[in-house]
CSV table of C-alpha atoms and ligand atoms in Angstrom, one decimal:
chain,number,residue,atom,x,y,z
E,1,MET,CA,12.1,-15.0,1.3
E,2,THR,CA,13.1,-18.3,-0.2
E,3,ASP,CA,10.9,-20.5,2.1
E,4,THR,CA,8.6,-22.2,-0.4
E,5,THR,CA,6.7,-24.0,2.4
E,6,LYS,CA,5.1,-20.7,3.3
E,7,LYS,CA,2.3,-18.9,1.5
E,8,ARG,CA,3.3,-15.8,-0.4
E,9,VAL,CA,2.4,-12.3,0.4
E,10,PHE,CA,2.8,-9.4,-2.1
E,11,SER,CA,2.1,-5.8,-1.7
E,12,GLY,CA,3.3,-2.4,-2.9
E,13,VAL,CA,3.2,1.4,-2.3
E,14,GLN,CA,3.6,4.2,-4.9
E,15,PRO,CA,6.6,6.4,-4.4
E,16,THR,CA,4.6,9.6,-4.6
E,17,GLY,CA,3.6,12.3,-2.1
E,18,ASN,CA,4.2,11.7,1.5
E,19,PHE,CA,4.0,8.3,3.1
E,20,HIS,CA,1.3,8.8,5.8
E,21,ILE,CA,-0.2,7.1,8.8
E,22,GLY,CA,-3.0,5.7,6.6
E,23,ASN,CA,-0.4,3.8,4.5
E,24,TYR,CA,1.2,2.6,7.7
E,25,LEU,CA,-2.0,1.5,9.6
E,26,GLY,CA,-3.8,0.3,6.5
E,27,ALA,CA,-0.9,-1.6,5.0
E,28,THR,CA,2.7,-1.6,6.2
E,29,LYS,CA,2.1,-2.2,10.0
E,30,ASN,CA,0.2,-5.4,9.1
E,31,TRP,CA,3.0,-6.6,6.7
E,32,VAL,CA,5.4,-6.2,9.6
E,33,ALA,CA,3.2,-7.9,12.1
E,34,ASP,CA,2.7,-11.0,9.9
E,35,GLN,CA,6.0,-11.2,8.1
E,36,HIS,CA,7.2,-14.3,10.0
E,37,ASN,CA,4.3,-16.4,8.8
E,38,TYR,CA,4.8,-15.8,5.1
E,39,ASP,CA,7.2,-15.6,2.2
E,40,ASN,CA,7.0,-11.8,1.5
E,41,VAL,CA,7.6,-9.7,-1.5
E,42,PHE,CA,7.2,-5.9,-1.1
E,43,CYS,CA,7.5,-3.6,-4.1
E,44,ILE,CA,7.9,0.1,-4.7
E,45,VAL,CA,5.6,0.6,-7.6
E,46,ASP,CA,7.3,3.4,-9.6
E,47,LEU,CA,5.6,2.4,-12.9
E,48,HIS,CA,2.3,3.0,-11.2
E,49,ALA,CA,3.5,6.4,-10.0
E,50,ILE,CA,4.1,7.6,-13.6
E,51,THR,CA,0.5,7.0,-14.6
E,52,LEU,CA,0.2,10.6,-13.4
E,53,PRO,CA,2.9,13.3,-14.2
E,54,GLN,CA,5.9,13.1,-11.8
E,55,ASP,CA,9.1,15.1,-11.4
E,56,PRO,CA,11.9,12.6,-12.4
E,57,ALA,CA,14.4,13.6,-9.7
E,58,GLU,CA,11.7,13.5,-7.1
E,59,LEU,CA,10.4,10.1,-8.2
E,60,TYR,CA,13.9,8.6,-8.0
E,61,ARG,CA,14.4,10.1,-4.5
E,62,LYS,CA,10.9,9.0,-3.3
E,63,SER,CA,11.5,5.4,-4.5
E,64,ARG,CA,14.4,5.1,-2.2
E,65,GLU,CA,12.7,6.9,0.6
E,66,VAL,CA,9.8,4.4,0.5
E,67,ALA,CA,12.3,1.5,0.7
E,68,LEU,CA,13.9,3.0,3.8
E,69,ILE,CA,10.4,3.6,5.3
E,70,TYR,CA,9.6,-0.1,4.8
E,71,LEU,CA,12.7,-1.1,6.7
E,72,ALA,CA,12.2,1.6,9.4
E,73,CYS,CA,8.7,0.3,10.0
E,74,GLY,CA,10.3,-3.1,10.8
E,75,LEU,CA,10.3,-5.2,7.7
E,76,ASP,CA,13.1,-7.8,8.1
E,77,LEU,CA,15.1,-8.8,5.0
E,78,GLU,CA,15.3,-12.4,6.5
E,79,HIS,CA,11.6,-12.7,5.7
E,80,CYS,CA,11.0,-10.1,2.9
E,81,ALA,CA,12.4,-9.1,-0.4
E,82,ILE,CA,12.1,-5.4,-1.2
E,83,PHE,CA,12.6,-4.1,-4.7
E,84,ILE,CA,11.6,-1.4,-7.2
E,85,GLN,CA,9.0,-2.5,-9.8
E,86,SER,CA,10.8,-1.0,-12.8
E,87,HIS,CA,13.9,-3.1,-12.1
E,88,ILE,CA,12.1,-6.2,-13.1
E,89,PRO,CA,11.0,-5.8,-16.7
E,90,ALA,CA,8.7,-8.8,-16.5
E,91,HIS,CA,6.1,-6.5,-14.8
E,92,SER,CA,5.7,-4.4,-18.0
E,93,GLU,CA,5.8,-7.4,-20.2
E,94,LEU,CA,3.1,-9.4,-18.4
E,95,THR,CA,1.0,-6.2,-18.4
E,96,TRP,CA,1.0,-6.2,-22.2
E,97,LEU,CA,0.1,-9.9,-22.4
E,98,LEU,CA,-2.8,-9.4,-19.9
E,99,ASN,CA,-4.0,-6.3,-21.6
E,100,CYS,CA,-4.8,-8.4,-24.6
E,101,ILE,CA,-7.3,-10.5,-22.6
E,102,THR,CA,-8.7,-7.8,-20.4
E,103,PRO,CA,-12.0,-6.2,-21.6
E,104,LEU,CA,-11.7,-2.4,-21.6
E,105,GLY,CA,-15.1,-2.2,-19.9
E,106,TRP,CA,-13.6,-3.9,-16.8
E,107,LEU,CA,-11.1,-1.0,-16.5
E,108,GLU,CA,-13.6,1.8,-17.3
E,109,ARG,CA,-15.6,0.7,-14.3
E,110,MET,CA,-12.8,1.2,-11.8
E,111,THR,CA,-13.7,4.0,-9.3
E,112,GLN,CA,-10.1,5.1,-8.8
E,113,TYR,CA,-9.7,5.6,-12.5
E,114,LYS,CA,-12.9,7.6,-12.7
E,115,ASP,CA,-11.8,9.8,-9.7
E,116,LYS,CA,-8.3,10.3,-11.0
E,117,SER,CA,-9.2,10.9,-14.6
E,118,ALA,CA,-11.9,13.5,-13.6
E,119,LYS,CA,-9.2,15.6,-12.1
E,120,GLN,CA,-7.0,15.7,-15.2
E,121,ASP,CA,-7.5,17.7,-18.4
E,122,SER,CA,-6.0,14.9,-20.5
E,123,ILE,CA,-4.9,11.4,-19.3
E,124,GLY,CA,-2.3,8.9,-20.5
E,125,THR,CA,-3.3,5.4,-21.5
E,126,GLY,CA,-1.3,4.2,-18.5
E,127,LEU,CA,-3.9,5.6,-16.1
E,128,ILE,CA,-6.7,3.3,-17.4
E,129,ASP,CA,-4.3,0.4,-17.6
E,130,TYR,CA,-3.1,0.9,-14.0
E,131,PRO,CA,-5.1,-2.1,-12.6
E,132,VAL,CA,-3.6,-4.5,-15.2
E,133,LEU,CA,-0.1,-3.5,-14.1
E,134,MET,CA,-1.2,-4.2,-10.6
E,135,ALA,CA,-2.6,-7.6,-11.6
E,136,SER,CA,0.8,-8.4,-13.2
E,137,ASP,CA,2.7,-7.4,-10.0
E,138,ILE,CA,0.6,-9.8,-8.0
E,139,LEU,CA,0.3,-12.7,-10.5
E,140,LEU,CA,4.0,-12.8,-11.4
E,141,TYR,CA,4.8,-14.0,-7.9
E,142,ASP,CA,2.2,-16.7,-7.4
E,143,THR,CA,0.8,-14.6,-4.7
E,144,ASP,CA,-1.6,-16.0,-2.1
E,145,TYR,CA,-2.4,-12.9,-0.1
E,146,VAL,CA,-2.3,-9.2,-0.8
E,147,PRO,CA,-2.5,-7.1,2.3
E,148,VAL,CA,-3.8,-3.6,1.4
E,149,GLY,CA,-6.1,-0.8,2.5
E,150,ALA,CA,-9.8,-0.8,1.6
E,151,ASP,CA,-9.3,1.5,-1.4
E,152,GLN,CA,-7.6,-1.4,-3.3
E,153,LYS,CA,-10.6,-3.8,-3.0
E,154,GLN,CA,-11.8,-3.3,-6.5
E,155,HIS,CA,-8.3,-3.6,-8.0
E,156,ILE,CA,-7.8,-7.0,-6.2
E,157,GLU,CA,-11.2,-8.2,-7.5
E,158,LEU,CA,-10.1,-7.2,-11.0
E,159,THR,CA,-6.8,-9.1,-10.5
E,160,ARG,CA,-8.8,-12.2,-9.6
E,161,ASP,CA,-11.0,-11.8,-12.6
E,162,VAL,CA,-8.1,-11.4,-15.0
E,163,ALA,CA,-6.3,-14.4,-13.5
E,164,GLN,CA,-9.5,-16.5,-13.8
E,165,ARG,CA,-10.1,-15.4,-17.3
E,166,PHE,CA,-6.5,-16.3,-18.4
E,167,ASN,CA,-6.7,-19.7,-16.6
E,168,HIS,CA,-10.0,-20.4,-18.4
E,169,LEU,CA,-8.7,-19.4,-21.8
E,170,TYR,CA,-5.2,-21.0,-21.7
E,171,GLY,CA,-5.2,-23.5,-18.9
E,172,ASP,CA,-4.2,-23.3,-15.2
E,173,THR,CA,-1.4,-20.7,-15.0
E,174,PHE,CA,-2.0,-18.3,-12.2
E,175,VAL,CA,-2.7,-18.7,-8.5
E,176,ILE,CA,-5.9,-16.8,-7.6
E,177,PRO,CA,-4.8,-14.3,-4.9
E,178,GLN,CA,-6.9,-13.0,-2.0
E,179,GLY,CA,-6.9,-9.5,-0.7
E,180,THR,CA,-6.6,-9.1,3.1
E,181,PHE,CA,-7.8,-5.9,4.8
E,182,PRO,CA,-7.2,-4.9,8.5
E,183,GLU,CA,-10.3,-5.0,10.7
E,184,ALA,CA,-9.5,-1.5,11.9
E,185,GLY,CA,-7.4,1.1,10.0
E,186,ALA,CA,-8.3,0.0,6.4
E,187,ARG,CA,-9.6,3.5,5.7
E,188,ILE,CA,-8.0,6.3,7.6
E,189,MET,CA,-9.7,9.7,6.8
E,190,GLY,CA,-8.2,13.1,6.4
E,191,LEU,CA,-8.0,15.0,9.7
E,192,ASP,CA,-9.3,18.2,8.1
E,193,VAL,CA,-12.1,16.7,6.1
E,194,PRO,CA,-12.9,13.4,7.9
E,195,THR,CA,-15.4,12.3,5.2
E,196,MET,CA,-12.5,12.0,2.7
E,197,LYS,CA,-9.7,9.4,2.7
E,198,MET,CA,-6.3,10.6,4.0
E,199,SER,CA,-4.5,11.1,0.7
E,200,LYS,CA,-0.8,11.3,-0.2
E,201,SER,CA,-1.4,13.9,-2.8
E,202,SER,CA,-2.7,16.6,-0.5
E,203,ASP,CA,-0.2,19.2,0.5
E,204,LYS,CA,-2.6,21.0,2.9
E,205,GLY,CA,-1.3,21.3,6.5
E,206,GLY,CA,-3.5,19.5,8.9
E,207,HIS,CA,-4.8,16.9,6.4
E,208,ALA,CA,-2.4,13.9,6.8
E,209,LEU,CA,-0.1,12.6,9.5
E,210,ASN,CA,3.1,12.0,7.6
E,211,LEU,CA,5.4,9.2,8.8
E,212,LEU,CA,8.4,11.6,8.8
E,213,ASP,CA,6.6,14.6,10.3
E,214,PRO,CA,8.4,15.9,13.4
E,215,PRO,CA,6.4,15.3,16.7
E,216,LYS,CA,5.5,19.0,16.9
E,217,VAL,CA,3.8,18.9,13.5
E,218,LEU,CA,2.0,15.6,14.3
E,219,LYS,CA,0.7,17.1,17.5
E,220,LYS,CA,-0.4,20.3,15.8
E,221,SER,CA,-2.3,18.4,13.1
E,222,ILE,CA,-4.1,16.2,15.6
E,223,MET,CA,-5.0,19.1,17.9
E,224,ARG,CA,-6.5,20.9,14.9
E,225,ALA,CA,-8.4,17.9,13.6
E,226,THR,CA,-12.1,18.5,12.6
E,227,THR,CA,-14.5,17.1,15.1
E,228,ASP,CA,-18.2,18.1,15.8
E,229,SER,CA,-20.3,19.9,18.4
E,230,LEU,CA,-21.9,16.8,19.9
E,231,ASN,CA,-19.4,16.4,22.7
E,232,ASN,CA,-19.8,12.7,22.7
E,233,ILE,CA,-17.2,9.9,22.4
E,234,ALA,CA,-18.5,7.2,20.0
E,235,PHE,CA,-17.6,5.2,17.0
E,236,ASP,CA,-20.2,6.6,14.7
E,237,LEU,CA,-19.0,7.0,11.2
E,238,GLU,CA,-22.1,8.6,9.9
E,239,ASN,CA,-22.7,11.3,12.5
E,240,GLN,CA,-19.3,11.8,14.0
E,241,PRO,CA,-16.7,11.0,11.3
E,242,GLY,CA,-13.9,13.2,12.8
E,243,VAL,CA,-14.2,11.7,16.3
E,244,THR,CA,-14.5,8.2,14.8
E,245,ASN,CA,-11.3,8.7,12.8
E,246,LEU,CA,-9.4,9.8,15.8
E,247,LEU,CA,-10.7,6.8,17.8
E,248,THR,CA,-9.9,4.5,15.0
E,249,ILE,CA,-6.3,5.8,14.8
E,250,TYR,CA,-6.0,5.2,18.5
E,251,GLN,CA,-7.6,1.8,18.3
E,252,THR,CA,-5.3,0.7,15.5
E,253,ILE,CA,-2.2,1.8,17.2
E,254,THR,CA,-3.0,0.5,20.7
E,255,GLY,CA,-4.7,-2.7,19.6
E,256,GLN,CA,-7.5,-2.1,22.1
E,257,ASP,CA,-11.1,-3.0,21.3
E,258,GLU,CA,-13.8,-0.4,20.7
E,259,GLU,CA,-15.5,-1.0,24.0
E,260,SER,CA,-12.4,-0.5,26.2
E,261,ILE,CA,-11.6,2.7,24.2
E,262,ILE,CA,-15.1,4.1,24.7
E,263,ASN,CA,-14.8,3.3,28.5
E,264,GLN,CA,-11.5,5.0,28.7
E,265,PHE,CA,-12.6,8.2,27.0
E,266,SER,CA,-16.3,8.5,27.9
E,267,GLY,CA,-17.2,11.7,29.7
E,268,GLN,CA,-13.9,13.3,28.6
E,269,GLY,CA,-13.6,16.3,26.2
E,270,TYR,CA,-12.3,16.1,22.7
E,271,GLY,CA,-9.2,18.0,23.9
E,272,THR,CA,-8.2,15.0,26.1
E,273,LEU,CA,-8.9,12.5,23.3
E,274,LYS,CA,-6.7,14.5,20.9
E,275,LYS,CA,-3.9,14.7,23.4
E,276,GLN,CA,-4.0,11.0,23.9
E,277,VAL,CA,-4.1,10.3,20.2
E,278,ALA,CA,-1.1,12.6,19.7
E,279,GLU,CA,0.9,10.8,22.4
E,280,ALA,CA,0.1,7.4,20.9
E,281,VAL,CA,1.0,8.5,17.3
E,282,ILE,CA,4.2,10.2,18.4
E,283,SER,CA,5.4,7.3,20.5
E,284,THR,CA,4.7,4.9,17.7
E,285,LEU,CA,6.4,7.0,15.0
E,286,GLU,CA,9.5,8.2,17.0
E,287,PRO,CA,11.4,4.9,16.8
E,288,VAL,CA,10.4,4.5,13.1
E,289,GLN,CA,11.8,8.0,12.4
E,290,LYS,CA,15.0,7.3,14.4
E,291,ARG,CA,15.7,4.1,12.4
E,292,TYR,CA,14.9,6.0,9.1
E,293,HIS,CA,17.3,8.8,9.8
E,294,GLU,CA,20.1,6.4,10.9
E,295,MET,CA,19.8,4.5,7.6
E,296,ALA,CA,19.3,7.6,5.4
E,297,ASP,CA,22.8,8.7,6.2
E,298,ASP,CA,24.1,5.8,4.0
E,299,PRO,CA,22.7,6.0,0.4
E,300,SER,CA,24.9,3.1,-0.8
E,301,TYR,CA,23.2,0.8,1.7
E,302,ILE,CA,19.8,1.4,0.1
E,303,ASP,CA,21.0,0.9,-3.4
E,304,GLN,CA,22.7,-2.4,-2.6
E,305,LEU,CA,19.6,-3.5,-0.7
E,306,LEU,CA,17.3,-2.8,-3.7
E,307,LYS,CA,19.7,-4.5,-6.1
E,308,ASP,CA,19.7,-7.6,-3.8
E,309,GLY,CA,15.9,-7.5,-3.6
E,310,ALA,CA,15.6,-7.5,-7.4
E,311,GLU,CA,18.0,-10.4,-7.7
E,312,ARG,CA,16.0,-12.4,-5.2
E,313,VAL,CA,12.7,-12.0,-7.0
E,314,ARG,CA,13.8,-12.0,-10.6
E,315,PRO,CA,13.8,-15.8,-11.1
E,316,ILE,CA,10.3,-16.1,-9.7
E,317,ALA,CA,8.9,-13.4,-12.1
E,318,GLU,CA,10.8,-14.7,-15.1
E,319,ASN,CA,9.6,-18.3,-14.6
E,320,ARG,CA,6.0,-17.2,-14.4
E,321,LEU,CA,6.3,-14.9,-17.4
E,322,ARG,CA,7.9,-17.8,-19.4
E,323,VAL,CA,4.9,-20.1,-18.7
E,324,VAL,CA,2.5,-17.3,-19.8
E,325,GLN,CA,4.5,-16.8,-23.0
E,326,GLU,CA,4.4,-20.6,-23.7
E,327,ARG,CA,0.6,-20.7,-23.1
E,328,LEU,CA,0.1,-17.9,-25.5
E,329,GLY,CA,2.2,-19.5,-28.2
E,330,LEU,CA,5.0,-16.9,-28.1
E,331,ARG,CA,7.6,-19.5,-27.3
E,332,LYS,CA,8.0,-23.3,-26.8
U,1,AMP,P1,-0.7,4.2,-2.1
U,1,AMP,O1,-0.3,5.4,-1.3
U,1,AMP,O2,-1.9,4.6,-2.9
U,1,AMP,O3,0.4,3.6,-2.9
U,1,AMP,O4,-1.2,3.1,-1.0
U,1,AMP,C1,-0.3,2.2,-0.4
U,1,AMP,C2,-1.1,1.4,0.6
U,1,AMP,O5,-1.7,2.1,1.6
U,1,AMP,C3,-2.2,0.6,-0.1
U,1,AMP,O6,-2.3,-0.7,0.6
U,1,AMP,C4,-3.4,1.4,0.3
U,1,AMP,O7,-4.6,0.7,0.3
U,1,AMP,C5,-3.1,1.9,1.7
U,1,AMP,N1,-3.7,3.2,2.0
U,1,AMP,C6,-3.6,4.4,1.2
U,1,AMP,N2,-4.4,5.3,1.8
U,1,AMP,C7,-4.9,4.8,2.9
U,1,AMP,C8,-5.8,5.3,3.9
U,1,AMP,N3,-6.2,6.6,3.9
U,1,AMP,N4,-6.2,4.5,4.9
U,1,AMP,C9,-5.8,3.2,4.9
U,1,AMP,N5,-5.0,2.6,4.0
U,1,AMP,C10,-4.6,3.4,3.0
U,2,LIG,N1,-2.4,0.3,-6.4
U,2,LIG,C1,-1.8,0.2,-5.1
U,2,LIG,C2,-2.0,1.5,-4.3
U,2,LIG,O1,-2.1,2.6,-4.8
U,2,LIG,C3,-0.3,0.0,-5.2
U,2,LIG,C4,0.0,-1.3,-5.8
U,2,LIG,C5,0.5,-1.5,-7.1
U,2,LIG,C6,-0.1,-2.6,-5.2
U,2,LIG,N2,0.7,-2.9,-7.3
U,2,LIG,C7,0.3,-3.5,-6.2
U,2,LIG,C8,-0.6,-3.0,-4.0
U,2,LIG,C9,0.3,-4.9,-6.0
U,2,LIG,C10,-0.7,-4.4,-3.8
U,2,LIG,C11,-0.2,-5.4,-4.7
U,2,LIG,O2,-2.1,1.4,-3.1
């Protein structure tokens, strides 16, 4: 994580709900696969989590759980720094500074804000400001690439707009980051309602495949997944969203192309497809779960790791913040 000849990658996950296979296939799996090529910073974004109400004890526990899941998925501390967002105050501070140059209209247009605020009786100011905090996360580390799922596209665009606006007003300060999205797996859908994104906040059985679900539960959820009555194996998002989602999960896990998957399953029933998907999911997640449970036995290990992670990234964030403060006339 100190190799400055490599381009920098930054990404994050909120410590809320259950870390599911959409988070893994859309984001973390790709971080792991590419980690050797980049200088990586991975964050657990607890300040983003509190833009909606959270139970404090649960938030604390989940923050550490996500860090362990990162490691269990295969992130290697030789190549990555892992830390908790709130441990580096520069994130909050840069957010304030960027708030002052971000037009409110840009934030009001964000679809995630519109969706989330529609579900709440009253909302905190943090919810509309969420994308500015995300921009601060990314811009503090001179990030080149941000590997995320498709739902973050609009937030990355906003980050670029904010960076460009600042650079235009105050002189070249920020690297303009690029979002990177996987070809397959950028948007895994709910197994129960395959027209809706798999979501961490749903507690309904049979909706998500959680990374820490026992094999039996994973299998049950997949076997119950909503399909259709066409009895046809095809990647057809519009007419067969359930079958397409199962095929996509299979494709992303096995790395096969669409054609070979269609050849493999054509003429077979949905029961066979589901069984094969369940086997692929379980054999991918079993070693991840084993590593997770081994590490979870030692809480002091995770606290030390997060402390080390914060120490490694702190100088990068503080340097960038100092330059911003100078540009704005807050210090010399
Ligand atoms: P979040 O759970 O919202 O903190 O998301 C963490 C990461 O997982 C982000 O990169 C998201 O874009 C990605 N992600 C979340 N849900 C999905 C999904 N259903 N399919 C693919 N990627 C997802
Ligand atoms: N908003 C992202 C999500 O919900 C999480 C996030 C916060 C993030 N800051 C980030 C992702 C910076 C990438 C880079 O998925």
